[in-house]
Amino acid sequence: MFENKDTNLTTIGSLGEFKLIDHLTKNFQNQNKSTLKGIGDDAAVINCGTEKMVVSTDLLVEGVHFDLSYAPLKHLGYKAVAVNVSDICAMNAKPTQITVSIAVSSRFSVEALEALYEGIRLACKHFQVDLVGGDTSSSLSGMMISVTAIGKVSDTQITYRSGAQENDLIVVSGDLGGAYMGLQLLEREKEVFKVNPNMQPQLNEEDSYLLERQLKPEARLDIIDLLAKMEIKPHAMIDVSDGLSSDLLHICTQSKVGCRIYENKIPMDPTLIHKSEEFQIHPLTPALNGGEDYELLFTISMDDFEKIKGNPHLSVIGHITDEASGHHIITNSEEILPLVAQGWNHGESDSE
């Protein structure tokens, strides 16, 4: 086997996921007028007349994105669809179709794949999308799942990451950090099982919410419907897949603006706060950096504040500033700290 001894080669981990994508695609140019938005947002945008088609794809790899020692295949199938539907929602669009491609090793039975596809079927029914194609292949190790989601949105409603404006309110749906803490619970029980396979999981009813946030997240299609009903058009939007800090900075970078958010405004479920104490983690850490919550993060005009005021599904966590002011979080002790992207980096797992 040949060994590459060139020490001048750049490691993938040194760039990280998003810089790697930018690096690999920097020389690509769109050649069709129908391509309105290529790489760089939650989904690509294709011109189809008065409506726009949005397309997004994700690859889930066993051992990197999921662990089958605690992730049921039915839940995994549901999650694979939900995370792609979430990208469509982040464009203020409605999902319509998906394709699913899988690669599996010989250790998987037909019954195992039936469980996976049952989860996919349930997600299709819940999000009202059609499974219209895909592919299957063999794998030498483990399972890989690739889902492509397609959606549609009108000219007037499509929302990019790049539209945030100075003085906009920063709004997030639901609560944050739950998926991260759910993962910590599962990893803890996995380590206990490895030491003593006869030990039963030490989980209680309080843990169920956090576990569901990790194993069966929901794409917030309901928020897209809610915003339409309220007649609110977000200026910029993204789904919280890599963590609030990372994803908010994506909006700020592409919109060329700054931001200021407040710790006491960030929505956290009481279960998260309690469990963070048990794990001796400050609850702000998973809320800012945990990722995989798949809530929607967006900016709106101050004029729309009265429309969302008091809504239990939406929280105003800060506001957009000018770019020169930077990106900051105001803590409960009134410290002004820089907002740093510390969400999970896919490339790092291979570099360590």
Coordinates of C-alpha atoms in Angstrom, one line a residue:
M1 CA 0.0 0.0 0.0
F2 CA 1.4 3.4 -1.0
E3 CA 2.0 5.9 1.7
N4 CA 1.8 9.6 1.0
K5 CA 4.7 11.3 2.8
D6 CA 4.2 14.8 1.4
T7 CA 4.1 16.9 4.6
N8 CA 3.0 20.0 2.7
L9 CA -0.5 18.6 1.9
T10 CA -3.4 20.5 3.5
T11 CA -5.5 18.4 5.9
I12 CA -9.3 18.5 5.6
G13 CA -9.6 19.3 9.3
S14 CA -7.5 22.4 9.0
L15 CA -10.2 24.0 6.7
G16 CA -13.3 22.7 8.3
E17 CA -16.6 21.8 6.5
F18 CA -17.6 25.2 5.2
K19 CA -14.2 26.4 4.1
L20 CA -13.6 23.1 2.4
I21 CA -16.8 23.4 0.4
D22 CA -15.8 27.0 -0.5
H23 CA -12.3 25.9 -1.5
L24 CA -13.5 23.0 -3.7
T25 CA -16.2 24.9 -5.5
K26 CA -14.6 28.3 -5.9
N27 CA -13.8 27.8 -9.6
F28 CA -17.3 26.6 -10.5
Q29 CA -19.5 29.1 -12.4
N30 CA -23.2 28.8 -13.1
Q31 CA -23.8 28.3 -16.8
N32 CA -27.6 28.3 -16.9
K33 CA -29.8 31.4 -16.4
S34 CA -32.3 29.2 -14.5
T35 CA -29.8 28.7 -11.7
L36 CA -30.6 31.6 -9.4
K37 CA -28.6 30.4 -6.3
G38 CA -26.0 27.7 -6.2
I39 CA -23.8 26.7 -3.4
G40 CA -23.8 28.8 -0.2
D41 CA -27.3 28.7 1.2
D42 CA -29.5 26.1 2.8
A43 CA -30.7 25.0 -0.6
A44 CA -30.1 25.8 -4.3
V45 CA -32.7 27.8 -6.1
I46 CA -33.8 27.1 -9.7
N47 CA -36.1 29.4 -11.7
C48 CA -39.3 27.7 -12.8
G49 CA -41.3 30.8 -13.8
T50 CA -43.4 32.5 -11.1
E51 CA -42.4 29.8 -8.6
K52 CA -38.9 28.8 -7.6
M53 CA -37.7 25.3 -7.1
V54 CA -35.4 24.8 -4.1
V55 CA -33.2 21.7 -3.8
S56 CA -31.1 20.5 -0.9
T57 CA -29.1 17.3 -0.2
D58 CA -27.5 15.8 2.9
L59 CA -25.3 12.7 3.4
L60 CA -25.5 10.8 6.7
V61 CA -22.6 8.4 7.4
E62 CA -22.6 5.7 10.1
G63 CA -20.0 6.5 12.8
V64 CA -19.9 10.2 11.9
H65 CA -23.5 11.4 11.9
F66 CA -25.3 8.5 13.6
D67 CA -24.5 5.6 15.9
L68 CA -26.7 2.5 15.4
S69 CA -25.8 1.2 18.9
Y70 CA -28.5 3.6 20.2
A71 CA -30.2 5.1 17.1
P72 CA -33.2 2.9 16.0
L73 CA -33.4 2.5 12.3
K74 CA -37.0 3.7 12.2
H75 CA -36.0 6.9 13.9
L76 CA -33.0 7.3 11.7
G77 CA -35.1 7.1 8.6
Y78 CA -37.4 9.8 9.9
K79 CA -34.5 12.0 10.9
A80 CA -32.8 11.6 7.5
V81 CA -35.9 13.1 5.9
A82 CA -36.5 15.8 8.6
V83 CA -33.1 17.3 8.3
N84 CA -33.5 17.8 4.6
V85 CA -37.0 19.1 4.9
S86 CA -35.6 21.6 7.4
D87 CA -33.2 23.0 4.7
I88 CA -36.2 23.6 2.5
C89 CA -38.1 25.4 5.3
A90 CA -35.0 27.6 5.8
M91 CA -35.6 29.0 2.4
N92 CA -39.2 29.9 3.5
A93 CA -40.4 27.2 1.0
K94 CA -42.7 24.2 1.1
P95 CA -41.2 20.7 0.6
T96 CA -42.8 18.6 -2.1
Q97 CA -40.6 15.6 -3.0
I98 CA -37.5 13.7 -1.8
T99 CA -35.2 11.1 -3.2
V100 CA -33.3 8.6 -1.0
S101 CA -30.1 6.7 -1.8
I102 CA -28.5 4.2 0.6
A103 CA -25.3 2.2 0.7
V104 CA -25.3 -0.7 3.2
S105 CA -23.0 -3.6 4.1
S106 CA -24.0 -7.2 4.2
R107 CA -24.6 -7.1 8.0
F108 CA -27.9 -5.4 7.4
S109 CA -31.0 -7.6 6.8
V110 CA -34.0 -6.8 4.6
E111 CA -36.0 -6.4 7.8
A112 CA -33.5 -3.8 9.0
L113 CA -34.0 -1.8 5.9
E114 CA -37.7 -2.2 6.1
A115 CA -37.5 -0.5 9.5
L116 CA -35.4 2.3 8.0
Y117 CA -37.9 2.9 5.2
E118 CA -40.8 2.8 7.6
G119 CA -39.3 5.8 9.3
I120 CA -38.9 7.5 5.9
R121 CA -42.5 6.7 5.1
L122 CA -43.8 8.2 8.3
A123 CA -41.7 11.4 7.7
C124 CA -43.1 11.6 4.1
K125 CA -46.6 11.4 5.4
H126 CA -46.0 13.9 8.2
F127 CA -44.3 16.5 6.0
Q128 CA -46.6 15.7 3.0
V129 CA -43.7 15.0 0.6
D130 CA -43.5 12.3 -2.0
L131 CA -40.6 9.8 -2.3
V132 CA -39.9 9.9 -6.1
G133 CA -36.6 8.1 -6.6
G134 CA -33.2 7.1 -5.3
D135 CA -30.6 4.4 -5.5
T136 CA -29.1 1.5 -3.5
S137 CA -25.5 0.3 -3.4
S138 CA -23.3 -1.9 -1.4
S139 CA -20.9 -0.6 1.2
L140 CA -17.8 -2.3 2.6
S141 CA -18.4 -0.8 6.0
G142 CA -21.6 0.4 7.6
M143 CA -24.5 2.5 6.3
M144 CA -24.7 5.7 4.3
I145 CA -27.9 7.6 3.6
S146 CA -28.2 10.4 1.1
V147 CA -31.5 12.4 0.9
T148 CA -32.3 15.1 -1.6
A149 CA -35.3 17.3 -0.9
I150 CA -37.1 19.4 -3.4
G151 CA -39.5 22.3 -2.6
K152 CA -41.2 25.3 -4.1
V153 CA -41.7 28.9 -3.1
S154 CA -43.0 32.1 -4.8
D155 CA -40.8 34.9 -6.1
T156 CA -42.0 37.2 -3.3
Q157 CA -41.5 34.8 -0.4
I158 CA -38.1 33.1 -1.0
T159 CA -35.6 33.9 1.8
Y160 CA -31.8 33.7 1.7
R161 CA -29.2 34.0 4.4
S162 CA -28.0 37.2 2.8
G163 CA -30.9 39.5 3.5
A164 CA -30.5 40.6 7.1
Q165 CA -30.7 44.3 7.6
E166 CA -29.4 46.6 10.3
N167 CA -31.9 47.0 13.2
D168 CA -33.7 43.7 12.3
L169 CA -34.9 41.6 15.2
I170 CA -33.2 38.2 15.5
V171 CA -35.9 35.5 16.1
V172 CA -35.6 31.8 16.8
S173 CA -38.3 29.1 17.0
G174 CA -38.7 26.5 19.7
D175 CA -35.9 26.0 22.2
L176 CA -32.2 25.2 21.8
G177 CA -29.6 22.8 23.1
G178 CA -31.9 19.8 23.6
A179 CA -30.4 17.7 20.8
Y180 CA -26.9 18.1 22.2
M181 CA -27.9 17.0 25.7
G182 CA -29.9 14.1 24.3
L183 CA -26.6 13.0 22.6
Q184 CA -24.7 13.3 25.9
L185 CA -27.3 11.1 27.6
L186 CA -27.0 8.4 24.8
E187 CA -23.2 8.5 24.9
R188 CA -23.1 8.2 28.6
E189 CA -25.4 5.1 28.5
K190 CA -23.3 3.6 25.7
E191 CA -20.1 3.9 27.8
V192 CA -21.9 2.2 30.8
F193 CA -23.1 -0.6 28.5
K194 CA -19.6 -1.1 27.2
V195 CA -18.4 -1.7 30.7
N196 CA -21.3 -3.8 31.8
P197 CA -23.7 -5.1 29.1
N198 CA -26.1 -6.3 31.8
M199 CA -26.6 -2.8 33.2
Q200 CA -30.0 -1.3 32.2
P201 CA -30.0 2.3 30.9
Q202 CA -30.3 4.9 33.7
L203 CA -32.9 7.0 31.9
N204 CA -36.1 8.5 33.3
E205 CA -39.2 10.2 32.0
E206 CA -37.5 13.6 32.2
D207 CA -34.9 12.5 29.7
S208 CA -37.4 11.5 27.0
Y209 CA -37.8 15.1 25.6
L210 CA -34.0 15.4 25.1
L211 CA -33.7 12.0 23.6
E212 CA -36.4 12.8 21.1
R213 CA -34.7 16.0 20.2
Q214 CA -31.6 14.0 19.2
L215 CA -33.2 10.8 17.7
K216 CA -36.3 12.2 16.1
P217 CA -36.0 16.0 15.4
E218 CA -38.8 17.9 13.7
A219 CA -38.4 20.2 10.7
R220 CA -40.3 23.4 11.5
L221 CA -42.7 23.4 8.6
D222 CA -45.3 24.7 11.0
I223 CA -43.3 27.9 11.5
I224 CA -43.4 28.5 7.7
D225 CA -47.1 28.2 7.9
L226 CA -47.3 30.5 11.0
L227 CA -45.2 33.2 9.3
A228 CA -47.4 33.1 6.2
K229 CA -50.5 33.4 8.4
M230 CA -49.0 36.4 10.2
E231 CA -48.0 38.0 6.9
I232 CA -44.4 38.1 8.0
K233 CA -41.6 37.8 5.3
P234 CA -38.3 37.2 7.0
H235 CA -35.3 39.1 5.7
A236 CA -32.9 36.3 6.2
M237 CA -33.3 32.7 7.5
I238 CA -31.3 29.5 8.3
D239 CA -32.0 26.4 10.2
V240 CA -30.1 25.7 13.4
S241 CA -28.1 22.6 12.4
D242 CA -24.6 23.5 13.5
G243 CA -25.4 25.6 16.6
L244 CA -26.9 29.0 17.2
S245 CA -23.6 30.8 17.2
S246 CA -22.3 29.2 13.9
D247 CA -25.6 29.6 12.1
L248 CA -26.2 33.2 13.2
L249 CA -22.6 34.0 12.0
H250 CA -23.5 32.5 8.6
I251 CA -26.3 35.0 8.3
C252 CA -24.1 37.9 9.4
T253 CA -21.3 37.0 7.1
Q254 CA -23.5 36.6 4.0
S255 CA -25.5 39.7 4.9
K256 CA -22.4 41.7 5.8
V257 CA -23.9 42.8 9.2
G258 CA -23.1 42.5 12.9
C259 CA -25.3 41.2 15.7
R260 CA -26.0 41.4 19.4
I261 CA -27.9 38.6 21.2
Y262 CA -28.7 38.2 24.9
E263 CA -28.2 35.2 27.1
N264 CA -31.4 35.7 29.0
K265 CA -33.5 35.7 25.8
I266 CA -32.2 32.4 24.4
P267 CA -35.0 29.8 24.8
M268 CA -33.9 26.8 26.8
D269 CA -36.2 24.0 28.0
P270 CA -36.1 23.5 31.8
T271 CA -35.1 19.9 31.2
L272 CA -32.0 21.1 29.4
I273 CA -31.1 23.4 32.3
H274 CA -31.5 20.6 34.9
K275 CA -29.6 18.0 32.9
S276 CA -26.8 20.5 32.2
E277 CA -26.3 20.9 35.9
E278 CA -26.1 17.1 36.2
F279 CA -23.4 16.9 33.5
Q280 CA -21.7 20.0 35.0
I281 CA -22.1 21.9 31.7
H282 CA -23.3 25.5 31.5
P283 CA -26.7 25.4 29.7
L284 CA -25.6 28.2 27.4
T285 CA -22.9 25.9 25.9
P286 CA -25.3 23.4 24.3
A287 CA -27.8 26.2 23.4
L288 CA -25.1 28.2 21.5
N289 CA -22.9 25.4 20.1
G290 CA -24.8 22.1 20.3
G291 CA -26.5 22.0 16.9
E292 CA -29.0 19.5 15.4
D293 CA -32.0 21.3 16.9
Y294 CA -33.3 22.2 13.4
E295 CA -35.1 25.2 14.7
L296 CA -35.5 28.2 12.4
L297 CA -33.4 31.3 13.0
F298 CA -34.4 34.4 11.1
T299 CA -34.4 38.2 11.1
I300 CA -37.5 40.4 10.7
S301 CA -38.3 44.1 10.6
M302 CA -38.9 45.8 13.9
D303 CA -42.3 46.7 12.4
D304 CA -43.3 43.0 12.7
F305 CA -42.6 42.8 16.4
E306 CA -46.3 43.3 17.5
K307 CA -47.3 40.3 15.2
I308 CA -45.0 37.9 17.1
K309 CA -45.1 39.4 20.5
G310 CA -46.1 36.8 23.1
N311 CA -46.1 34.0 20.6
P312 CA -45.0 30.8 22.5
H313 CA -43.3 29.3 19.4
L314 CA -41.0 32.3 18.7
S315 CA -38.4 34.2 20.8
V316 CA -36.7 37.5 20.0
I317 CA -33.1 37.0 21.1
G318 CA -31.4 40.1 19.8
H319 CA -30.9 42.4 16.9
I320 CA -28.8 43.0 13.8
T321 CA -26.2 45.8 14.0
D322 CA -23.8 47.3 11.5
E323 CA -20.9 45.1 10.4
A324 CA -18.3 47.2 12.1
S325 CA -19.9 46.6 15.5
G326 CA -19.0 43.0 15.3
H327 CA -20.8 39.9 16.7
H328 CA -21.5 39.7 20.4
I329 CA -23.5 38.1 23.2
I330 CA -24.6 39.9 26.3
T331 CA -24.4 37.5 29.3
N332 CA -26.7 37.6 32.3
S333 CA -23.9 39.3 34.2
E334 CA -23.9 42.0 31.5
E335 CA -20.5 41.0 30.0
I336 CA -20.1 41.7 26.3
L337 CA -18.5 38.7 24.8
P338 CA -17.6 37.9 21.2
L339 CA -19.9 35.4 19.5
V340 CA -17.6 32.6 18.2
A341 CA -18.6 29.8 15.9
Q342 CA -17.9 26.6 17.9
G343 CA -20.5 24.3 16.4
W344 CA -19.5 20.8 15.4
N345 CA -17.1 20.6 12.5
H346 CA -17.5 17.4 10.4
G347 CA -13.9 17.7 9.2
E348 CA -12.3 17.7 12.7
S349 CA -13.4 14.1 13.5
D350 CA -11.0 12.8 10.9
S351 CA -8.2 15.1 11.8
E352 CA -7.7 14.2 15.4

